[in-house]
Amino acid sequence: MTSFLPTDEEREFIEVAKGFALEKIRPIAREVEDNRIVNDKMVKELEELGFLSREMPEEWEGLELPLISQAQILQALSYGDLAVIQGLPGAGDAASFIRLQKDHPILSLHKEELIQSNKTIALLDLLEVANSQITIEKTENGWMIDGVSQPIRLASFADYVIVAAKDNEGVPVVLWVDIYQDQVKVDSGDYRLGLLASGTGKIIFDQVQISKQLALAEAEDAVKLMADTRNRIRVLQAAKQVGLMEAALDYATEYTAGRKAFGQEIAKFQGVSFRIADMAMETRIAAHLVWEAALAVDGGKNTAAGSSIRALYRAHRSLRFVTDSAVQLLGGHGYVQEYPVEKWMRDAQAQVTLYGRERELLIERGEQILSGAIGVTV
């Protein structure tokens, strides 16, 4: 029987994360949204607690924690506020890439800079994007990147961006790009929906020349590396979504239990109690799928890709249902900014947009099964 129970040490880490989420993160969530950036004090505190280095390799002064541990820690932190967690500087999604490719000469060259200066790296993964507006042309000395990316997290704060895509010859490549050059711009746009502190933006490449020395991977190596990176990212993002679900569920439960109508608590009305039960079940199902995927990915199982897609797919679906339900259960108060549920609903929609809608994930999973890339266990 599979056990998801954390060790005593991990349990203490998770408890610290949950306490920090409630005492430090949630009280400043609106302020962070208004300023559209996580303040330096918050970043410093999280860094000192080790929460910014969970995924990074030990050689990079990271904790290099197992995914199951990270998933439970991220759930606890996101219970405070998902947007704050998504706006934290550093390697972001690229941390998973660095963990898998930590000894590459290019990464080693920037290692000390990234550790000491806490530089931010955005990850632009276009290998599975059908209609990308980015083109990568093979040249005599390397590649030329041109076009505008889709909105990605941390773009507005990034010092570097890792770009994974196929060049004009159909060869997959992963390239290291310095974002502070004249040919690279960032369009922060006006993303009013949610996750306003996440630095979401489009990266504009104006015929950016990339030398051969800045290639992090090519051909089959690039495909394998990005597939493994993608599996880890799906698990970590789904875990954050579970944390937001738990926050919305607990808040709606407490609200309905404390309000009365017709002489009894709202929570005792059948329609309300049924909805709360549905929210609880969706949250728990999503959590277990995330933990199962974490073990599969870290264990190198052939079901890792399918498990990670399934976890993120269900987390997306459950997240929208739970946050929408929380708003509805608060009635008119659900749309008032004095209550956090309207923000959580907006953040949920933005999160799903950034990390692949359910239909896209289903298509990818179906293609995997049909191609025989992995087992057909669903």
Coordinates of C-alpha atoms in Angstrom, one line a residue:
M1 CA 0.0 0.0 0.0
T2 CA 1.3 3.4 -0.9
S3 CA 1.8 5.8 2.0
F4 CA 1.9 9.6 1.6
L5 CA 2.6 10.2 5.3
P6 CA 5.6 12.6 5.7
T7 CA 8.5 11.9 8.0
D8 CA 8.7 13.7 11.4
E9 CA 11.2 16.1 9.9
E10 CA 9.0 16.8 6.9
R11 CA 5.9 17.2 9.1
E12 CA 7.7 19.9 11.0
F13 CA 8.6 21.6 7.8
I14 CA 5.1 21.5 6.6
E15 CA 3.7 22.8 9.9
V16 CA 6.2 25.7 9.6
A17 CA 5.0 26.4 6.1
K18 CA 1.3 26.3 7.1
G19 CA 1.9 28.6 10.0
F20 CA 3.8 31.0 7.8
A21 CA 1.1 31.0 5.2
L22 CA -1.6 32.0 7.7
E23 CA 0.4 34.4 9.8
K24 CA 2.6 36.1 7.2
I25 CA 1.4 35.4 3.6
R26 CA -2.4 35.8 3.8
P27 CA -2.5 39.1 5.7
I28 CA -0.5 40.8 2.9
A29 CA -2.1 39.1 -0.1
R30 CA -4.2 42.2 -1.1
E31 CA -1.2 44.5 -0.7
V32 CA 0.9 42.2 -2.9
E33 CA -1.8 42.2 -5.5
D34 CA -2.1 45.9 -5.5
N35 CA 1.7 46.4 -5.8
R36 CA 2.0 43.5 -8.3
I37 CA 5.2 42.3 -6.7
V38 CA 6.1 40.3 -3.6
N39 CA 7.9 42.6 -1.2
D40 CA 11.6 42.0 -0.4
K41 CA 10.9 41.3 3.3
M42 CA 8.6 38.4 2.4
V43 CA 11.1 37.0 -0.1
K44 CA 13.9 37.2 2.5
E45 CA 11.9 35.4 5.1
L46 CA 10.9 32.6 2.8
E47 CA 14.5 32.3 1.6
E48 CA 15.8 32.0 5.1
L49 CA 13.3 29.3 5.8
G50 CA 14.6 27.4 2.8
F51 CA 11.3 27.6 0.9
L52 CA 12.9 29.1 -2.2
S53 CA 15.4 26.3 -2.7
R54 CA 13.2 23.2 -2.4
E55 CA 13.8 22.0 -6.0
M56 CA 17.3 23.2 -6.5
P57 CA 20.3 20.8 -6.4
E58 CA 22.4 20.5 -3.3
E59 CA 25.4 21.6 -5.4
W60 CA 23.5 24.9 -5.9
E61 CA 22.9 25.2 -2.2
G62 CA 19.4 23.9 -2.6
L63 CA 17.5 21.4 -0.5
E64 CA 16.8 19.0 -3.5
L65 CA 13.7 17.7 -1.7
P66 CA 11.7 14.7 -3.1
L67 CA 8.6 15.8 -5.0
I68 CA 6.2 14.3 -2.4
S69 CA 7.8 16.6 0.2
Q70 CA 7.7 19.6 -2.0
A71 CA 4.1 19.0 -2.9
Q72 CA 3.0 19.0 0.7
I73 CA 5.1 22.1 1.5
L74 CA 3.7 24.0 -1.5
Q75 CA 0.1 23.0 -0.5
A76 CA 0.8 24.5 2.9
L77 CA 2.3 27.7 1.5
S78 CA -0.4 28.2 -1.2
Y79 CA -3.0 27.9 1.6
G80 CA -1.9 31.4 2.4
D81 CA -2.2 32.8 -1.1
L82 CA -1.3 31.3 -4.5
A83 CA -0.5 34.6 -6.2
V84 CA 2.2 35.4 -3.6
I85 CA 3.8 32.0 -4.1
Q86 CA 3.7 32.4 -7.9
G87 CA 5.3 35.8 -7.7
L88 CA 8.4 34.7 -5.8
P89 CA 11.7 35.4 -7.6
G90 CA 14.3 32.9 -8.4
A91 CA 14.5 29.9 -10.7
G92 CA 10.7 29.3 -10.8
D93 CA 9.8 26.5 -13.1
A94 CA 13.3 26.5 -14.5
A95 CA 14.4 25.0 -11.1
S96 CA 13.2 21.7 -12.3
F97 CA 15.3 22.0 -15.5
I98 CA 18.4 23.0 -13.5
R99 CA 17.9 20.1 -11.2
L100 CA 18.1 17.7 -14.2
Q101 CA 20.9 19.5 -16.0
K102 CA 22.9 21.0 -13.1
D103 CA 26.3 20.1 -14.5
H104 CA 25.9 21.8 -17.9
P105 CA 28.7 24.2 -18.6
I106 CA 26.4 27.2 -19.3
L107 CA 24.5 26.7 -16.0
S108 CA 27.8 26.1 -14.2
L109 CA 29.1 29.4 -15.6
H110 CA 26.1 31.3 -14.1
K111 CA 25.9 29.1 -10.9
E112 CA 27.5 31.6 -8.4
E113 CA 25.6 34.5 -9.9
L114 CA 22.3 32.8 -9.6
I115 CA 23.0 31.6 -6.1
Q116 CA 24.4 34.9 -4.7
S117 CA 22.2 37.4 -6.5
N118 CA 18.9 35.4 -6.6
K119 CA 18.5 36.1 -10.3
T120 CA 15.1 35.1 -11.8
I121 CA 14.8 32.7 -14.7
A122 CA 11.7 32.3 -16.8
L123 CA 11.0 29.1 -18.7
L124 CA 9.4 29.2 -22.2
D125 CA 8.5 25.7 -23.3
L126 CA 7.3 25.6 -26.9
L127 CA 8.1 22.0 -27.8
E128 CA 4.4 21.0 -27.5
V129 CA 2.8 24.2 -28.6
A130 CA 1.1 23.7 -32.0
N131 CA 0.8 27.3 -33.2
S132 CA 3.6 29.2 -31.6
Q133 CA 4.4 32.8 -32.8
I134 CA 8.1 32.1 -32.1
T135 CA 10.4 31.0 -34.8
I136 CA 14.0 29.6 -34.3
E137 CA 16.1 29.6 -37.4
K138 CA 19.3 27.5 -37.6
T139 CA 22.2 29.7 -38.6
E140 CA 25.9 29.0 -39.4
N141 CA 26.9 30.0 -35.8
G142 CA 23.9 29.0 -33.8
W143 CA 20.2 30.1 -34.0
M144 CA 18.1 33.2 -34.4
I145 CA 14.9 33.6 -32.3
D146 CA 12.2 35.9 -33.5
G147 CA 8.6 36.5 -32.5
V148 CA 6.4 37.0 -29.5
S149 CA 5.8 34.3 -26.8
Q150 CA 2.5 33.5 -25.1
P151 CA 2.2 34.9 -21.5
I152 CA 4.5 33.1 -19.1
R153 CA 5.1 33.4 -15.4
L154 CA 8.0 35.6 -14.1
A155 CA 8.7 37.1 -17.5
S156 CA 8.5 40.6 -16.2
F157 CA 11.0 39.9 -13.5
A158 CA 13.4 37.6 -15.4
D159 CA 17.1 38.1 -16.0
Y160 CA 17.3 35.0 -18.2
V161 CA 14.9 32.8 -20.1
I162 CA 15.3 29.2 -21.1
V163 CA 13.7 28.6 -24.5
A164 CA 12.7 25.1 -25.6
A165 CA 11.4 24.7 -29.1
K166 CA 12.0 23.2 -32.6
D167 CA 14.1 25.1 -35.0
N168 CA 13.2 25.6 -38.7
E169 CA 14.8 22.2 -39.5
G170 CA 12.5 20.5 -37.0
V171 CA 15.3 19.8 -34.5
P172 CA 14.3 20.3 -30.8
V173 CA 16.7 22.7 -29.0
V174 CA 16.9 24.2 -25.5
L175 CA 18.6 27.6 -25.5
W176 CA 19.9 30.0 -22.8
V177 CA 18.9 33.6 -23.4
D178 CA 20.1 36.7 -21.6
I179 CA 17.0 38.9 -21.4
Y180 CA 19.0 42.1 -20.9
Q181 CA 20.0 42.7 -24.5
D182 CA 18.6 45.1 -27.0
Q183 CA 16.8 42.5 -29.0
V184 CA 14.8 41.1 -26.1
K185 CA 11.8 43.0 -24.6
V186 CA 9.0 42.0 -22.2
D187 CA 5.4 43.1 -22.6
S188 CA 3.9 42.9 -19.2
G189 CA 0.5 43.6 -20.7
D190 CA -2.5 44.4 -18.5
Y191 CA -3.4 41.0 -17.0
R192 CA -6.3 42.0 -14.7
L193 CA -7.7 38.6 -14.1
G194 CA -5.6 37.1 -11.4
L195 CA -2.1 36.2 -10.2
L196 CA -1.2 39.8 -10.6
A197 CA 2.0 39.5 -8.7
S198 CA 3.4 36.6 -10.8
G199 CA 5.2 38.8 -13.3
T200 CA 3.2 37.3 -16.2
G201 CA 4.2 38.7 -19.5
K202 CA 5.1 38.1 -23.1
I203 CA 8.7 37.9 -24.2
I204 CA 9.4 39.7 -27.5
F205 CA 12.4 38.4 -29.5
D206 CA 13.6 40.7 -32.3
Q207 CA 16.0 38.5 -34.3
V208 CA 18.0 37.4 -31.3
Q209 CA 21.2 35.7 -32.2
I210 CA 22.1 32.7 -30.0
S211 CA 25.5 31.1 -30.3
K212 CA 26.1 27.3 -30.3
Q213 CA 27.7 27.6 -26.9
L214 CA 24.4 28.7 -25.4
A215 CA 22.6 25.5 -26.3
L216 CA 21.6 23.6 -23.2
A217 CA 20.3 20.5 -25.1
E218 CA 19.6 19.4 -28.7
A219 CA 17.6 16.7 -30.5
E220 CA 16.6 13.7 -28.5
D221 CA 18.4 15.0 -25.4
A222 CA 16.3 18.1 -25.5
V223 CA 13.0 16.1 -25.9
K224 CA 13.9 13.8 -23.0
L225 CA 15.1 16.6 -20.7
M226 CA 12.0 18.8 -21.3
A227 CA 9.6 15.9 -20.9
D228 CA 11.2 15.1 -17.5
T229 CA 11.1 18.8 -16.6
R230 CA 7.5 19.1 -17.6
N231 CA 6.5 16.1 -15.4
R232 CA 8.0 17.8 -12.4
I233 CA 6.5 21.2 -13.1
R234 CA 3.0 19.7 -13.5
V235 CA 3.2 18.0 -10.1
L236 CA 4.5 21.2 -8.4
Q237 CA 1.9 23.4 -10.0
A238 CA -0.9 21.0 -9.2
A239 CA 0.2 20.9 -5.5
K240 CA 0.0 24.7 -5.3
Q241 CA -3.6 24.5 -6.7
V242 CA -4.5 22.0 -4.0
G243 CA -3.4 24.5 -1.4
L244 CA -5.7 27.1 -2.8
M245 CA -8.6 24.6 -2.9
E246 CA -8.0 23.9 0.8
A247 CA -8.1 27.6 1.6
A248 CA -11.3 28.2 -0.3
L249 CA -12.9 25.1 1.2
D250 CA -12.0 26.0 4.8
Y251 CA -13.1 29.6 4.3
A252 CA -16.5 28.7 2.8
T253 CA -17.1 26.1 5.5
E254 CA -16.4 28.5 8.3
Y255 CA -18.5 31.2 6.7
T256 CA -21.6 29.0 6.1
A257 CA -21.3 27.5 9.6
G258 CA -21.2 31.0 11.2
R259 CA -24.1 32.5 9.3
K260 CA -27.8 31.9 10.0
A261 CA -31.0 32.1 7.8
F262 CA -34.5 31.2 9.0
G263 CA -33.1 30.4 12.4
Q264 CA -30.4 27.9 11.5
E265 CA -26.8 27.9 10.2
I266 CA -26.6 28.2 6.4
A267 CA -24.3 25.1 6.4
K268 CA -27.3 22.9 7.6
F269 CA -29.3 23.6 4.4
Q270 CA -29.0 20.6 2.2
G271 CA -27.9 22.5 -0.9
V272 CA -25.1 24.1 1.0
S273 CA -23.9 21.0 2.8
F274 CA -24.0 19.0 -0.4
R275 CA -21.8 21.7 -2.1
I276 CA -19.4 21.7 0.8
A277 CA -19.1 17.9 0.6
D278 CA -18.5 18.1 -3.2
M279 CA -15.8 20.7 -2.6
A280 CA -14.1 18.6 0.0
M281 CA -14.1 15.5 -2.2
E282 CA -12.7 17.3 -5.2
T283 CA -9.9 18.8 -3.0
R284 CA -9.0 15.4 -1.5
I285 CA -9.1 13.6 -4.9
A286 CA -6.8 16.2 -6.4
A287 CA -4.4 16.0 -3.5
H288 CA -4.1 12.2 -3.7
L289 CA -3.5 12.3 -7.5
V290 CA -0.8 14.9 -7.0
W291 CA 1.0 12.8 -4.3
E292 CA 0.7 9.7 -6.5
A293 CA 2.2 11.6 -9.4
A294 CA 5.0 12.9 -7.2
L295 CA 6.0 9.4 -6.3
A296 CA 5.8 8.2 -9.9
V297 CA 7.9 11.0 -11.2
D298 CA 10.6 10.7 -8.6
G299 CA 10.6 7.0 -8.9
G300 CA 11.2 7.2 -12.7
K301 CA 8.2 5.0 -13.4
N302 CA 6.9 4.7 -17.0
T303 CA 3.6 6.1 -15.8
A304 CA 5.2 9.3 -14.7
A305 CA 4.1 11.5 -17.6
G306 CA 0.5 10.1 -17.5
S307 CA 0.3 10.5 -13.8
S308 CA 1.5 14.1 -13.9
I309 CA -0.9 15.1 -16.6
R310 CA -3.8 13.4 -14.8
A311 CA -2.9 15.2 -11.6
L312 CA -2.7 18.6 -13.2
Y313 CA -5.9 18.0 -15.2
R314 CA -7.9 17.1 -12.2
A315 CA -6.3 19.9 -10.2
H316 CA -7.4 22.4 -12.9
R317 CA -11.0 21.1 -12.9
S318 CA -11.3 20.8 -9.2
L319 CA -9.7 24.3 -8.6
R320 CA -12.2 26.0 -10.8
F321 CA -15.1 24.2 -9.2
V322 CA -14.0 24.8 -5.6
T323 CA -13.2 28.5 -6.0
D324 CA -16.3 29.1 -8.0
S325 CA -18.4 27.3 -5.3
A326 CA -16.7 29.3 -2.5
V327 CA -17.8 32.6 -4.2
Q328 CA -21.4 31.3 -4.7
L329 CA -21.6 30.1 -1.0
L330 CA -20.8 33.6 0.2
G331 CA -23.6 35.0 -1.9
G332 CA -23.2 38.8 -2.4
H333 CA -20.1 38.8 -0.2
G334 CA -18.4 36.5 -2.6
Y335 CA -17.7 39.3 -5.0
V336 CA -16.6 41.9 -2.4
Q337 CA -12.9 42.5 -2.0
E338 CA -13.1 42.4 1.8
Y339 CA -13.5 38.6 1.4
P340 CA -10.6 36.7 -0.2
V341 CA -12.7 34.2 -2.3
E342 CA -13.2 36.5 -5.2
K343 CA -9.5 37.0 -5.5
W344 CA -8.9 33.2 -5.2
M345 CA -11.4 32.6 -8.0
R346 CA -9.6 35.1 -10.3
D347 CA -6.2 33.5 -9.4
A348 CA -7.6 30.1 -10.2
Q349 CA -8.7 31.1 -13.7
A350 CA -5.3 32.7 -14.4
Q351 CA -3.5 29.6 -13.1
V352 CA -5.4 27.3 -15.4
T353 CA -4.7 29.6 -18.3
L354 CA -0.9 29.6 -17.7
Y355 CA -0.5 25.9 -17.2
G356 CA -2.7 24.3 -19.8
R357 CA -6.4 24.1 -20.0
E358 CA -8.1 20.7 -19.4
R359 CA -8.8 20.1 -23.1
E360 CA -5.1 20.6 -23.9
L361 CA -4.0 18.2 -21.2
L362 CA -6.5 15.6 -22.3
I363 CA -5.3 15.8 -25.9
E364 CA -1.7 15.4 -24.8
R365 CA -2.6 12.4 -22.6
G366 CA -4.6 10.8 -25.4
E367 CA -1.7 11.2 -27.8
Q368 CA 0.6 9.5 -25.3
I369 CA -1.6 6.5 -24.9
L370 CA -2.2 6.1 -28.6
S371 CA 1.5 6.4 -29.5
G372 CA 2.4 3.8 -26.9
A373 CA 4.9 6.2 -25.3
I374 CA 3.8 5.0 -21.9
G375 CA 1.5 2.4 -20.4
V376 CA -2.2 2.7 -20.9
T377 CA -2.9 2.9 -17.1
V378 CA -5.2 6.0 -16.8

